[in-house]
């Protein structure tokens, strides 16, 4: 609540003629419409909104007009469709046309360390989401994929609760590869939360060891996902260092 209140300060100094682009699906964000004088513009992945952008039946709409099929957005995950809706609403307010916005979206390669596709080897896809330094980010990363996931978890614990990861891992994981100082806690909480005993947990220790195990065991059609749910400071300088090392190692396979 304190964090949300701090974010709400961004809108306090808005004046008439300004715009506040807000997530209609989030109660806290809806409340921001009342803290300043900016006109609210909405985005939603669940309902039709106006003015603003929304997702309906696999199509992104902007200002009540179709913008583009959701399948054309190159970034994975519902959260990235929501990001696209927000960006489209803002670009429109800045004067961009539907055609210009669509062209920008379909050519955007994504941001480094955020569900970043690294390469495919022997039918196995490798993704770098080193920016997933907390459980919520890792949940969003897992949600962006189908089953057959090998997830690399662990690092420096941020006093997190890893139990919420058990259910999505049960639905999608082929295996869990643990690295770093938090490995013991992560494994204990996943098992206590009901992680399927048929899902193997491998205490790899280091990132390079986890990559070796994943390379050996993953089958064609499966995916290796680095989404640690932890900080990086036990073995790396920061999450960027961790992500770049992951990519370097994968590219040498």
Coordinates of C-alpha atoms in Angstrom, one line a residue:
X1 CA 0.0 0.0 0.0
X2 CA 2.9 2.4 0.8
X3 CA 4.5 1.5 -2.6
X4 CA 1.2 2.2 -4.4
X5 CA 0.8 5.5 -2.6
X6 CA 4.3 6.5 -3.6
X7 CA 3.5 5.7 -7.2
X8 CA 0.3 7.7 -7.0
X9 CA 2.4 10.8 -6.3
X10 CA 3.3 10.7 -10.0
X11 CA -0.2 11.9 -10.9
X12 CA -0.7 14.5 -8.2
X13 CA 0.9 17.4 -10.1
X14 CA -0.9 16.8 -13.4
X15 CA -3.0 19.7 -14.6
X16 CA -5.9 20.2 -17.0
X17 CA -4.8 19.1 -20.5
X18 CA -2.6 16.3 -19.1
X19 CA -3.5 12.6 -19.4
X20 CA -3.2 9.7 -16.9
X21 CA -2.9 6.3 -18.7
X22 CA -4.2 3.8 -16.2
X23 CA -4.8 0.0 -15.9
X24 CA -8.6 -0.4 -15.6
X25 CA -8.2 -4.0 -14.4
X26 CA -6.3 -3.0 -11.3
X27 CA -8.2 -1.4 -8.4
X28 CA -5.2 0.6 -7.1
X29 CA -4.6 2.0 -10.6
X30 CA -8.2 3.0 -11.0
X31 CA -7.9 5.0 -7.8
X32 CA -5.1 7.1 -9.4
X33 CA -7.7 8.7 -11.6
X34 CA -8.8 10.8 -8.6
X35 CA -5.5 12.1 -7.3
X36 CA -4.7 14.8 -10.0
X37 CA -6.3 16.8 -12.8
X38 CA -5.1 14.7 -15.7
X39 CA -7.8 13.1 -17.8
X40 CA -7.9 9.3 -17.3
X41 CA -7.2 7.2 -20.4
X42 CA -7.6 3.5 -19.8
X43 CA -6.2 0.2 -20.9
X44 CA -7.6 -3.3 -20.2
X45 CA -7.1 -6.9 -21.1
X46 CA -10.5 -7.9 -19.8
X47 CA -13.1 -5.4 -20.8
X48 CA -13.9 -2.7 -23.3
X49 CA -12.8 0.8 -22.2
X50 CA -13.1 4.3 -23.5
X51 CA -11.1 6.3 -24.1
X52 CA -8.1 4.0 -24.4
X53 CA -7.0 0.6 -25.5
X54 CA -8.3 -2.9 -24.8
X55 CA -8.1 -6.6 -25.8
X56 CA -11.1 -8.4 -27.2
X57 CA -11.4 -11.7 -29.0
X58 CA -7.7 -11.8 -29.8
X59 CA -7.5 -8.3 -31.2
X60 CA -6.1 -5.1 -29.7
X61 CA -8.4 -2.1 -30.0
X62 CA -7.4 1.5 -29.7
X63 CA -10.0 4.3 -29.4
X64 CA -12.7 1.8 -30.4
X65 CA -11.0 0.9 -33.6
X66 CA -9.0 -2.4 -34.3
X67 CA -5.3 -1.8 -33.9
X68 CA -3.8 -5.3 -34.7
X69 CA -4.2 -9.0 -33.9
X70 CA -2.7 -9.9 -30.6
X71 CA -0.8 -12.7 -32.4
X72 CA 1.3 -10.0 -34.1
X73 CA 2.8 -8.8 -30.9
X74 CA 6.2 -10.4 -30.7
X75 CA 6.6 -10.3 -27.0
X76 CA 5.3 -13.3 -24.9
X77 CA 2.8 -13.2 -22.1
X78 CA -0.5 -11.5 -21.3
X79 CA 1.4 -8.8 -19.3
X80 CA 3.2 -7.8 -22.4
X81 CA -0.1 -7.4 -24.2
X82 CA -1.1 -5.1 -21.4
X83 CA 2.2 -3.2 -21.8
X84 CA 1.5 -2.9 -25.5
X85 CA -2.0 -1.5 -24.8
X86 CA -0.6 1.1 -22.5
X87 CA 2.1 2.1 -24.9
X88 CA -0.4 2.3 -27.8
X89 CA -2.7 4.6 -25.7
X90 CA 0.3 6.8 -24.9
X91 CA 1.5 6.9 -28.5
X92 CA -1.9 7.8 -29.7
X93 CA -2.1 10.7 -27.3
X94 CA 1.3 11.9 -28.6
X95 CA -0.1 11.9 -32.2
X96 CA 0.9 8.5 -33.6
X97 CA -1.6 6.8 -36.0
X98 CA -2.8 3.3 -35.7
X99 CA -0.6 2.3 -38.7
X100 CA 2.5 3.8 -37.1
X101 CA 1.8 2.2 -33.7
X102 CA 1.3 -1.3 -35.3
X103 CA 4.5 -0.9 -37.3
X104 CA 6.4 0.0 -34.1
X105 CA 5.0 -2.9 -32.1
X106 CA 5.7 -5.7 -34.7
X107 CA 9.3 -4.6 -35.1
X108 CA 10.1 -4.1 -31.4
X109 CA 12.6 -6.8 -30.4
X110 CA 11.9 -6.6 -26.7
X111 CA 14.2 -5.5 -23.8
X112 CA 17.3 -7.4 -22.8
X113 CA 16.8 -9.8 -19.8
X114 CA 13.0 -9.7 -20.0
X115 CA 11.7 -12.9 -21.6
X116 CA 14.5 -12.5 -24.1
X117 CA 14.8 -15.3 -26.7
X118 CA 18.4 -16.4 -26.8
X119 CA 18.5 -19.3 -29.3
X120 CA 17.1 -22.7 -30.2
X121 CA 19.3 -25.8 -30.1
X122 CA 18.0 -29.2 -31.3
X123 CA 14.4 -28.1 -31.0
X124 CA 14.9 -26.7 -27.5
X125 CA 14.3 -22.9 -27.0
X126 CA 16.3 -20.9 -24.4
X127 CA 14.9 -17.8 -22.8
X128 CA 16.6 -15.2 -20.5
X129 CA 14.4 -13.5 -18.0
X130 CA 17.1 -12.6 -15.5
X131 CA 15.1 -9.5 -14.7
X132 CA 12.6 -11.8 -12.9
X133 CA 14.2 -11.0 -9.5
X134 CA 11.0 -11.7 -7.5
X135 CA 8.3 -14.3 -7.4
X136 CA 5.6 -12.2 -9.1
X137 CA 7.9 -11.7 -12.1
X138 CA 8.6 -15.4 -12.3
X139 CA 4.9 -16.2 -12.2
X140 CA 4.4 -13.9 -15.2
X141 CA 7.3 -15.5 -17.0
X142 CA 6.0 -19.1 -16.5
X143 CA 2.5 -18.0 -17.6
X144 CA 4.0 -16.9 -20.9
X145 CA 4.8 -20.5 -21.9
X146 CA 3.1 -23.8 -22.5
X147 CA 4.2 -27.0 -20.7
X148 CA 7.6 -28.6 -21.1
X149 CA 9.5 -25.9 -19.1
X150 CA 12.8 -26.4 -17.4
X151 CA 13.0 -23.4 -15.0
X152 CA 16.2 -22.1 -13.5
X153 CA 15.4 -20.7 -10.0
X154 CA 17.5 -19.3 -7.2
X155 CA 20.1 -16.7 -6.2
X156 CA 20.1 -14.4 -3.2
X157 CA 16.9 -14.6 -1.3
X158 CA 14.9 -11.4 -0.8
X159 CA 12.8 -12.8 2.1
X160 CA 10.4 -14.2 -0.5
X161 CA 7.7 -16.8 -0.3
X162 CA 8.2 -19.3 -3.1
X163 CA 5.1 -21.4 -2.4
X164 CA 3.0 -19.6 -5.1
X165 CA 5.3 -21.0 -7.8
X166 CA 4.3 -24.6 -7.0
X167 CA 0.9 -24.7 -8.8
X168 CA 2.1 -23.2 -12.1
X169 CA 5.2 -25.4 -12.0
X170 CA 2.9 -28.4 -11.5
X171 CA 1.0 -27.4 -14.6
X172 CA 4.0 -26.6 -16.9
X173 CA 7.4 -27.8 -15.5
X174 CA 9.4 -30.7 -16.7
X175 CA 12.0 -29.9 -14.2
X176 CA 13.4 -27.3 -11.8
X177 CA 17.1 -26.4 -11.7
X178 CA 18.2 -24.6 -8.5
X179 CA 21.2 -22.3 -8.2
X180 CA 22.6 -20.0 -5.6
X181 CA 22.3 -19.3 -1.9
X182 CA 18.5 -19.6 -1.8
X183 CA 18.3 -23.1 -3.3
X184 CA 17.5 -25.0 -0.1
X185 CA 14.8 -22.6 0.9
X186 CA 13.2 -22.6 -2.6
X187 CA 13.2 -26.4 -2.7
X188 CA 11.7 -26.7 0.8
X189 CA 8.9 -24.2 0.1
X190 CA 8.0 -25.7 -3.3
X191 CA 7.8 -29.2 -1.8
X192 CA 5.8 -28.0 1.2
X193 CA 3.4 -26.2 -1.2
X194 CA 2.7 -29.4 -3.1
X195 CA 5.1 -29.5 -5.9
X196 CA 4.5 -32.8 -7.8
X197 CA 7.1 -35.4 -6.7
X198 CA 7.4 -36.4 -10.4
X199 CA 8.8 -33.0 -11.2
X200 CA 12.5 -33.4 -10.6
X201 CA 14.4 -30.7 -8.7
X202 CA 18.1 -30.6 -9.4
X203 CA 20.5 -28.7 -7.1
X204 CA 22.8 -27.4 -9.7
X205 CA 24.6 -24.8 -7.6
X206 CA 25.9 -22.6 -10.4
X207 CA 24.4 -21.2 -13.6
X208 CA 26.8 -23.1 -15.8
X209 CA 26.0 -26.4 -14.1
X210 CA 22.3 -25.7 -14.5
X211 CA 22.8 -25.0 -18.2
X212 CA 24.7 -28.3 -18.6
X213 CA 21.9 -30.3 -16.9
X214 CA 19.3 -28.6 -19.0
X215 CA 21.2 -29.2 -22.2
X216 CA 21.5 -32.9 -21.4
X217 CA 17.9 -33.5 -20.3
X218 CA 15.6 -31.2 -22.2
X219 CA 13.8 -32.8 -25.2
X220 CA 12.8 -31.2 -28.5
X221 CA 9.8 -29.0 -28.1
X222 CA 10.7 -28.1 -24.5
X223 CA 11.9 -24.7 -23.2
X224 CA 14.7 -23.6 -20.8
X225 CA 13.7 -20.5 -18.9
X226 CA 16.0 -18.5 -16.6
X227 CA 13.5 -16.7 -14.3
X228 CA 15.3 -16.9 -10.9
X229 CA 12.7 -15.2 -8.6
X230 CA 15.8 -14.0 -6.6
X231 CA 18.4 -11.3 -6.6
X232 CA 21.7 -12.0 -8.3
X233 CA 24.2 -10.7 -5.7
X234 CA 25.3 -14.0 -4.3
X235 CA 27.1 -15.0 -7.6
X236 CA 26.8 -12.0 -9.9
X237 CA 27.2 -8.2 -9.9
X238 CA 23.5 -7.6 -10.8
X239 CA 20.7 -9.2 -12.9
X240 CA 22.3 -7.8 -16.1
X241 CA 25.5 -9.6 -15.4
X242 CA 23.6 -12.8 -14.6
X243 CA 21.6 -12.6 -17.9
X244 CA 24.6 -11.8 -20.0
X245 CA 26.5 -14.8 -18.5
X246 CA 23.5 -17.0 -19.2
X247 CA 23.4 -15.9 -22.9
X248 CA 27.2 -16.3 -23.2
X249 CA 27.1 -19.8 -21.9
X250 CA 24.1 -20.8 -24.0
X251 CA 25.6 -19.4 -27.1
X252 CA 28.7 -21.6 -26.6
X253 CA 26.7 -24.8 -26.5

